[in-house]
GROMACS .gro file of C-alpha atoms in nm:
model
  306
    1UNK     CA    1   0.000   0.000   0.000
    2UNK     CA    2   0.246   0.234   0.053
    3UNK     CA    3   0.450   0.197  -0.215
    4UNK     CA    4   0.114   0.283  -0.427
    5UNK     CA    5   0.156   0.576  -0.594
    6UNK     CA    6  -0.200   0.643  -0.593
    7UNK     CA    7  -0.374   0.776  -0.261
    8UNK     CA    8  -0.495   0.454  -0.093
    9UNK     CA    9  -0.759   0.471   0.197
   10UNK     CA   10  -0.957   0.188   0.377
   11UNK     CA   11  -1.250   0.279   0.628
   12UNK     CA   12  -1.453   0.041   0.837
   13UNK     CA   13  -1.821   0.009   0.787
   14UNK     CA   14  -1.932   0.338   0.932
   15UNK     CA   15  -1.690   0.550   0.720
   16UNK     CA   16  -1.394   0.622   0.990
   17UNK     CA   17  -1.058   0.584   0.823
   18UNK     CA   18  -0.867   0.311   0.918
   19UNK     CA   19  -0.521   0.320   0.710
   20UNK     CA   20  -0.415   0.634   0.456
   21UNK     CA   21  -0.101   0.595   0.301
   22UNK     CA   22   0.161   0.837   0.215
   23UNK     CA   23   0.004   0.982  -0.156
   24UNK     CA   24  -0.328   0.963   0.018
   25UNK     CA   25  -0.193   1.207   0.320
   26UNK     CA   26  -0.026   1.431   0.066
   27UNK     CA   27  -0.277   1.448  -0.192
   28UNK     CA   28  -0.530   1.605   0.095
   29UNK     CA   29  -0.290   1.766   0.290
   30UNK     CA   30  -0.265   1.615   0.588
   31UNK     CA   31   0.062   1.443   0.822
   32UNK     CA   32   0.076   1.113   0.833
   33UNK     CA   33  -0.140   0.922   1.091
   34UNK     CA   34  -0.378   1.270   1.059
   35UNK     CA   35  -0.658   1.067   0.827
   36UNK     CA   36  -0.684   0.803   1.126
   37UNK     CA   37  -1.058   0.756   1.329
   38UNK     CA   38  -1.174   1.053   1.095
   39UNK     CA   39  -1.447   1.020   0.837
   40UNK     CA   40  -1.346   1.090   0.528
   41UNK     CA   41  -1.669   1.155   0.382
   42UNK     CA   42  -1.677   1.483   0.574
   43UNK     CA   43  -1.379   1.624   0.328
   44UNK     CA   44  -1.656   1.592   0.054
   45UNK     CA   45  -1.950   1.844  -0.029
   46UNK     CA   46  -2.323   1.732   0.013
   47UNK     CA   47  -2.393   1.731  -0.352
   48UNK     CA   48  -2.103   1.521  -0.403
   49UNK     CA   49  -2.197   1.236  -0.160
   50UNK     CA   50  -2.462   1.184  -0.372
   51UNK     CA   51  -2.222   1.037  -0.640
   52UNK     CA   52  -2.059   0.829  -0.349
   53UNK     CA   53  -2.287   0.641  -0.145
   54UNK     CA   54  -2.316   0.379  -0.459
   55UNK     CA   55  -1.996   0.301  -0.405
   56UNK     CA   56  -2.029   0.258  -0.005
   57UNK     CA   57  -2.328   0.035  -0.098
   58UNK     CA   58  -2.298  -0.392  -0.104
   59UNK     CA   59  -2.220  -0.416  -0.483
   60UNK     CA   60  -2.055  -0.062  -0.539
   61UNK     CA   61  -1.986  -0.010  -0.939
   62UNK     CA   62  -1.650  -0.078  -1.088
   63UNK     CA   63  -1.625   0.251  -1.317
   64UNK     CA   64  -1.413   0.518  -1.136
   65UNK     CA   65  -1.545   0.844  -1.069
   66UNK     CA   66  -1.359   1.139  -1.250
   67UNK     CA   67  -1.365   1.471  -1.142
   68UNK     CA   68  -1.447   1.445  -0.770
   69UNK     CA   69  -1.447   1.769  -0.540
   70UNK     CA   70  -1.287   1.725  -0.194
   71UNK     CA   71  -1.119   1.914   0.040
   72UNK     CA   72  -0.797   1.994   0.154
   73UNK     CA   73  -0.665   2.041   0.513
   74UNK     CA   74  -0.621   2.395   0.457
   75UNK     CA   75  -0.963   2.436   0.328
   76UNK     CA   76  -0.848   2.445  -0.049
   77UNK     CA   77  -1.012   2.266  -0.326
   78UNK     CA   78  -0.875   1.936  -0.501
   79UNK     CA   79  -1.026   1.730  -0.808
   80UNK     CA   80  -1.000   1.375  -0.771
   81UNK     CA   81  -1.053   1.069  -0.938
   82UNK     CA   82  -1.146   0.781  -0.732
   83UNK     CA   83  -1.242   0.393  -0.781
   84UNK     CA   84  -1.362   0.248  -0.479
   85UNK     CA   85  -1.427  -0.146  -0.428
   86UNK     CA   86  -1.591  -0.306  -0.075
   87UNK     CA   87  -1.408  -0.516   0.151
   88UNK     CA   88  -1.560  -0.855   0.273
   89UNK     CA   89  -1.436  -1.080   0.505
   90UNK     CA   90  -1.406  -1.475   0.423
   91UNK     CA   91  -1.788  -1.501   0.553
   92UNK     CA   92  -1.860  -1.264   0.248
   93UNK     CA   93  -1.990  -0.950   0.562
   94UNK     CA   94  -1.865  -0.633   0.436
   95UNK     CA   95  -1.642  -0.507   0.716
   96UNK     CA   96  -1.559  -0.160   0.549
   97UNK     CA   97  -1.450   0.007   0.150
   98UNK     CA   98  -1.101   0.075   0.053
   99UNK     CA   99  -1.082   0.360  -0.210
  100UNK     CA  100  -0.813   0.494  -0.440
  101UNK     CA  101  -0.748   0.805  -0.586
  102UNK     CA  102  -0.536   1.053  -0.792
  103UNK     CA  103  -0.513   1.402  -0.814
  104UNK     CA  104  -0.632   1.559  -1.149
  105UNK     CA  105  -0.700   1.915  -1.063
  106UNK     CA  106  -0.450   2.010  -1.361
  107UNK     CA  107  -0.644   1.830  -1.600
  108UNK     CA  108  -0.896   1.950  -1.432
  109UNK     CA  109  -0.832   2.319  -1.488
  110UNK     CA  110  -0.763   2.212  -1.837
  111UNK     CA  111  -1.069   2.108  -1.901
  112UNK     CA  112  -1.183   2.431  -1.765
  113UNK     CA  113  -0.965   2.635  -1.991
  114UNK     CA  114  -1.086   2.450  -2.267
  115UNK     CA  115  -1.417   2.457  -2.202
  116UNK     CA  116  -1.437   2.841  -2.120
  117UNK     CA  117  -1.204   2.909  -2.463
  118UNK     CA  118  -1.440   2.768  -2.674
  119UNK     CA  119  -1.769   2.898  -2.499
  120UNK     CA  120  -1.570   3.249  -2.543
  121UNK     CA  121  -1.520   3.116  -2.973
  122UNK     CA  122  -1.850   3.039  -3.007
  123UNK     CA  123  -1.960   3.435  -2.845
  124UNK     CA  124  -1.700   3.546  -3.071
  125UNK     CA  125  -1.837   3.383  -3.373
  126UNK     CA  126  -2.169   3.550  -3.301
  127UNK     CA  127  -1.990   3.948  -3.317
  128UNK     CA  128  -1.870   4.165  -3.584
  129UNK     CA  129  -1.518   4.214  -3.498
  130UNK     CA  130  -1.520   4.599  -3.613
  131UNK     CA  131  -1.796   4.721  -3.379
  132UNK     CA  132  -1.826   4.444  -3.153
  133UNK     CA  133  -2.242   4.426  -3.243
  134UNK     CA  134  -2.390   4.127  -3.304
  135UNK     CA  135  -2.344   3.996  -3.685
  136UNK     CA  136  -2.571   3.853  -3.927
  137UNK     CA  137  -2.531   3.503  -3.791
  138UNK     CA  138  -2.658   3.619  -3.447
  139UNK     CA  139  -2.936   3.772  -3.609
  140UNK     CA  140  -3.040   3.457  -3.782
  141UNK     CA  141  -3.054   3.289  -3.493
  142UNK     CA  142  -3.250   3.598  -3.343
  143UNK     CA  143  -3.526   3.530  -3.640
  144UNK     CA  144  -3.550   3.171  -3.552
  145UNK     CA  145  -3.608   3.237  -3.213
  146UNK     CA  146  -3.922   3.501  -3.290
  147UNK     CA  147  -4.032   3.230  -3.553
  148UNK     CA  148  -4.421   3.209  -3.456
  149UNK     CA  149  -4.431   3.432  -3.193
  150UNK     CA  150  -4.729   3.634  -3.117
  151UNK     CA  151  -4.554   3.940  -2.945
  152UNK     CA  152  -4.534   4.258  -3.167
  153UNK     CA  153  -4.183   4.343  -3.273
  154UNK     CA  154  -4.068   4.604  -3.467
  155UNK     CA  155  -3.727   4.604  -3.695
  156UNK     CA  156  -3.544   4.925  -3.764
  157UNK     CA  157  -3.319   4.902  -4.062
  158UNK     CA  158  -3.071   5.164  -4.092
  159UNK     CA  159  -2.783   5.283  -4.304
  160UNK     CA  160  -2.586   5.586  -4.280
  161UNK     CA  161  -2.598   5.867  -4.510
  162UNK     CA  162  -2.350   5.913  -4.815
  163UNK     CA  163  -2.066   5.705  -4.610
  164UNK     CA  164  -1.895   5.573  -4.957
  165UNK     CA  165  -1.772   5.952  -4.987
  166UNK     CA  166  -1.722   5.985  -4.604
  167UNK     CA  167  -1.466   5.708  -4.665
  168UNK     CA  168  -1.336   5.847  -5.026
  169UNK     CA  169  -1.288   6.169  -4.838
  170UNK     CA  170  -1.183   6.077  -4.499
  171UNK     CA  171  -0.977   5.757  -4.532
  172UNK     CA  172  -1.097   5.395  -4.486
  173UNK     CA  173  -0.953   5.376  -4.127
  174UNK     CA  174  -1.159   5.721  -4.059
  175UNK     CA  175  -1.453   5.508  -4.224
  176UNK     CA  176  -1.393   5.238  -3.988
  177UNK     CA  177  -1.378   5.454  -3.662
  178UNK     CA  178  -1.693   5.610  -3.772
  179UNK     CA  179  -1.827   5.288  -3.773
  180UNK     CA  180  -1.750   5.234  -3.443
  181UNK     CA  181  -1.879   5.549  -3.252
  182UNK     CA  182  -2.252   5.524  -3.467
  183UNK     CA  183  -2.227   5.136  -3.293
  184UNK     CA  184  -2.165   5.310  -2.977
  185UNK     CA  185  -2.460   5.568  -3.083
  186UNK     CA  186  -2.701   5.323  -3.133
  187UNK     CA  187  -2.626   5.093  -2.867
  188UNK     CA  188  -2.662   5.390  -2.628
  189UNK     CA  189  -3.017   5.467  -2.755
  190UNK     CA  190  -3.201   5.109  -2.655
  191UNK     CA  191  -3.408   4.959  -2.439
  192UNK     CA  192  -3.313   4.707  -2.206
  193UNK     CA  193  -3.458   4.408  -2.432
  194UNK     CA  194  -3.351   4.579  -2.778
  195UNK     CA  195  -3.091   4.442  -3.014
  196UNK     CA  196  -2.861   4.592  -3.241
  197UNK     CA  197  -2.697   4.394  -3.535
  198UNK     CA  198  -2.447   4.569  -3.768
  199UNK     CA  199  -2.629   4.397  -4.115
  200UNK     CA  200  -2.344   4.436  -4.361
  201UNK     CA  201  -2.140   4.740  -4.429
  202UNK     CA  202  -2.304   5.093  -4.327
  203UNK     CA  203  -2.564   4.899  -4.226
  204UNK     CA  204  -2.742   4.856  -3.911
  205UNK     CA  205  -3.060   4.654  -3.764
  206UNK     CA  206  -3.200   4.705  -3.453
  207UNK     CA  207  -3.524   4.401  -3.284
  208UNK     CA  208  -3.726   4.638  -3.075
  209UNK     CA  209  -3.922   4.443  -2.861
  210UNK     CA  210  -4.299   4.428  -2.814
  211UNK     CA  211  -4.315   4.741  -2.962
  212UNK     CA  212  -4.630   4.953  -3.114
  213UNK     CA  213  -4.545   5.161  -3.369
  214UNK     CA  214  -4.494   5.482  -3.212
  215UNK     CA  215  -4.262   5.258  -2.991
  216UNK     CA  216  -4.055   5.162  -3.240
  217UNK     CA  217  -4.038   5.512  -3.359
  218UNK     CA  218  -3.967   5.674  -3.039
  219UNK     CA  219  -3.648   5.421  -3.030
  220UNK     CA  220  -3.568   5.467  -3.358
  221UNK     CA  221  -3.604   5.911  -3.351
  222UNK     CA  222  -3.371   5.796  -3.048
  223UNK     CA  223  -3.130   5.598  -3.210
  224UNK     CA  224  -3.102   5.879  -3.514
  225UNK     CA  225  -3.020   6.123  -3.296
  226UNK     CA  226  -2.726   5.986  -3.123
  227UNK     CA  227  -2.622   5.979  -3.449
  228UNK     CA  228  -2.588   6.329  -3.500
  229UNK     CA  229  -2.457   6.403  -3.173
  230UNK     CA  230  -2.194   6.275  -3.217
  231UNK     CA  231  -2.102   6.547  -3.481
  232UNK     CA  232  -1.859   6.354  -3.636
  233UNK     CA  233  -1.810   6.586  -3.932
  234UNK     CA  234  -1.885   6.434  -4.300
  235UNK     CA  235  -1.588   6.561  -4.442
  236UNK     CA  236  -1.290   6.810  -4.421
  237UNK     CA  237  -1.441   7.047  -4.674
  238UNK     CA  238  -1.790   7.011  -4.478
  239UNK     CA  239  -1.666   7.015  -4.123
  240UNK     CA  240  -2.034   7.169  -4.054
  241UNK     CA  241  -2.244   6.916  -4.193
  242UNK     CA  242  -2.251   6.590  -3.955
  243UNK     CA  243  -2.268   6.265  -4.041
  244UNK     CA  244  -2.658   6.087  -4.040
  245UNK     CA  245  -2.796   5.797  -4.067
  246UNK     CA  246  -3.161   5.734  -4.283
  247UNK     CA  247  -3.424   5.443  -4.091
  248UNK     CA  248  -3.684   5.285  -4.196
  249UNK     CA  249  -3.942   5.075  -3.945
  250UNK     CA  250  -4.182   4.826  -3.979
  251UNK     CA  251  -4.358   4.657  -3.688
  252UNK     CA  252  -4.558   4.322  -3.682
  253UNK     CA  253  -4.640   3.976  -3.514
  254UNK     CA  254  -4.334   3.710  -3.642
  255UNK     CA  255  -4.687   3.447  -3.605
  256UNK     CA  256  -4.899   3.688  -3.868
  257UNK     CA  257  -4.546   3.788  -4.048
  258UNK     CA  258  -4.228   3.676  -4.096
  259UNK     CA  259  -3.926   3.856  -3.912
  260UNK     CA  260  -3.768   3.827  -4.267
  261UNK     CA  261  -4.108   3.956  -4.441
  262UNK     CA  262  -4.100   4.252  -4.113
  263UNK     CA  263  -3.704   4.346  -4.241
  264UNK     CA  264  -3.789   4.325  -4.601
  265UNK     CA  265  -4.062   4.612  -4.558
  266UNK     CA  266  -3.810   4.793  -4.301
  267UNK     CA  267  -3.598   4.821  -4.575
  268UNK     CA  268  -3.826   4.961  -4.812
  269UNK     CA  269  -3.893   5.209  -4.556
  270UNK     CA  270  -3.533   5.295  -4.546
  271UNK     CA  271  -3.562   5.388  -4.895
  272UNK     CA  272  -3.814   5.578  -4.868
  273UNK     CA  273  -3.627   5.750  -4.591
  274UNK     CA  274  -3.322   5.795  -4.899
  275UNK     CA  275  -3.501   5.894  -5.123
  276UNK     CA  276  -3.712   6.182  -4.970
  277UNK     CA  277  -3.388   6.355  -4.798
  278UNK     CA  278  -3.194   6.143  -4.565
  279UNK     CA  279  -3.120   6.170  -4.220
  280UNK     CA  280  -3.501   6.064  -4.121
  281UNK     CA  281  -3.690   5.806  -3.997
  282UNK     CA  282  -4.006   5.684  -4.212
  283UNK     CA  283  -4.295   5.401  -4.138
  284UNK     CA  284  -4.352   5.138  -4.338
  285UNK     CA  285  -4.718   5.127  -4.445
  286UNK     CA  286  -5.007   4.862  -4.375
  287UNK     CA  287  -4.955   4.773  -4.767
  288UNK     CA  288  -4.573   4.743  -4.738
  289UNK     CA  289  -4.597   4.491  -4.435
  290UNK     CA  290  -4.762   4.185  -4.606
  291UNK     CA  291  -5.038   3.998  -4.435
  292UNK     CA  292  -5.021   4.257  -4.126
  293UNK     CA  293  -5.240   4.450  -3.916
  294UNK     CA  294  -5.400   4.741  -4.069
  295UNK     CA  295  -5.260   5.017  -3.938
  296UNK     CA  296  -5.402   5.387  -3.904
  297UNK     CA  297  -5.209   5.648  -4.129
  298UNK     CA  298  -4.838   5.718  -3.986
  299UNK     CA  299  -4.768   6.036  -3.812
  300UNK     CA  300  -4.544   6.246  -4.041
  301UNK     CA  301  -4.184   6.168  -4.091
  302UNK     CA  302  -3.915   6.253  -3.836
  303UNK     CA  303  -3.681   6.470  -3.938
  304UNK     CA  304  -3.361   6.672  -3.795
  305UNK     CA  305  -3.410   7.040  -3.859
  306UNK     CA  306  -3.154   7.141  -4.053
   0.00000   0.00000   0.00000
């Protein structure tokens, strides 16, 4: 037993320790002749004992158990794994369990690592690396998840005004910073439950949830002007003339229409919002939002005063 290099402890029937060899000692932290008369069980957490008492039982299973919690002397954690077996005399009476264990807390916390690196890929995968918003994957799976649903959403689809000569002008890596702040802008100007995607480019989406129209407007006169305030000029020979995004909204029931039907019809708003000025925000109709609620007619446009 003691030249085991794996932690070796037998107990008598009601759990007190009867012989710990040397790994055993040092693999819990204890002196030698420390584990003696105590109950070993009482170094293990209550949810753990659970995954024990099988193996105290009369036929205990002959799998080890990997990645068991116990504790140290000093109070600090260890992660062990542990196959048990129970001792009989010649008459066949169980007279107490010998266990033994390793030590695999580094595997352990490589696990762990390895685990938390790829749960940390997998967020990653689901972000535009410019702005740090959620991407177009993220808002797939965002449409699948309002697929049916009966609470009203509404879908903002933005883009931001003449940015192909902001970037001529200003420099793609000027482009790319300018990016980032309208992110910030428009992150700044949600609800708690609201979403903000970048969709491709100068493009933006934003999921307002269980939203009435003027509700979705509201957020998206909102989102607009945190645009503008951030005065980010649109070029050097306009240093005056900020730069602006144009939105167009559409609101609806995913169960009565699409999320992909609702975006479709935001877009056309945004259009609408291009084509009558830009830097507004404009309402898709009743007739743009296929089969959707009739709606009464739209208050008039938002618009930043020039």
């Amino acid at each position: 037993v003691e030249l085991s290099k794996e932690g070796v402890w037998v107990a008598d029937v009601d759990g007190r320790t009867t012989l710990a060899n040397g790994p055993a000692t040092e693999i819990l932290g204890y002196r030698p002749g420390d584990l003696i008369g105590r109950n070993m069980l009482e170094a293990l957490d209550p949810e753990v004992l659970a995954r024990i008492r099988p193996y105290l039982g009369t036929n205990p299973p002959t799998e080890p158990l990997d990645d068991i919690p116990a504790r140290r002397a000093d109070g600090s954690r260890v992660w062990l794994s542990v196959a048990a077996t129970r001792l009989r005399n010649d008459s066949g009476e169980p007279f107490g369990t010998m266990a033994m264990f390793n030590d695999v807390s580094h595997r352990h916390q490589l696990e762990q690592d390895l685990r938390a690196s790829n749960m940390e890929l997998d967020r990653l995968a689901y972000l535009d690396g410019l702005t740090g918003l959620r991407n177009r994957r993220a808002l797939d799976s965002e449409i699948e998840e309002h697929a049916g649903s009966r609470r009203q959403v509404g879908i903002l689809m933005m883009d931001i005004d003449h940015f192909k000569r902001f970037n001529d002008d200003n420099g793609h890596p000027a482009g790319d910073r300018a990016l980032v702040a309208v992110a910030g802008a428009l992150t700044s100007a949600l609800r708690p439950d609201d979403k903000v995607y970048r969709y491709g480019g100068e493009e933006f989406l934003i999921i307002v949830e269980r939203a009435t129209d003027q509700q979705a407007m509201v957020v998206a006169e909102r989102a607009r002007s945190a645009v503008t305030a951030l005065r980010l000029p649109r070029s050097a020979s306009q240093p005056n003339l900020p730069l602006t995004i144009s939105i167009g909204v559409a609101t609806g029931q995913p169960a009565q229409v699409p999320m992909r039907a609702l975006i479709a019809a935001a877009d056309g708003a945004l259009y609408q919002a291009k084509s009558r000025g830009r830097d507004r925000v404009e309402l898709a109709g009743a007739a743009a939002v296929p089969r959707g609620e009739t709606r009464p007619h739209a208050a008039p446009p938002s618009r930043v005063a020039s």
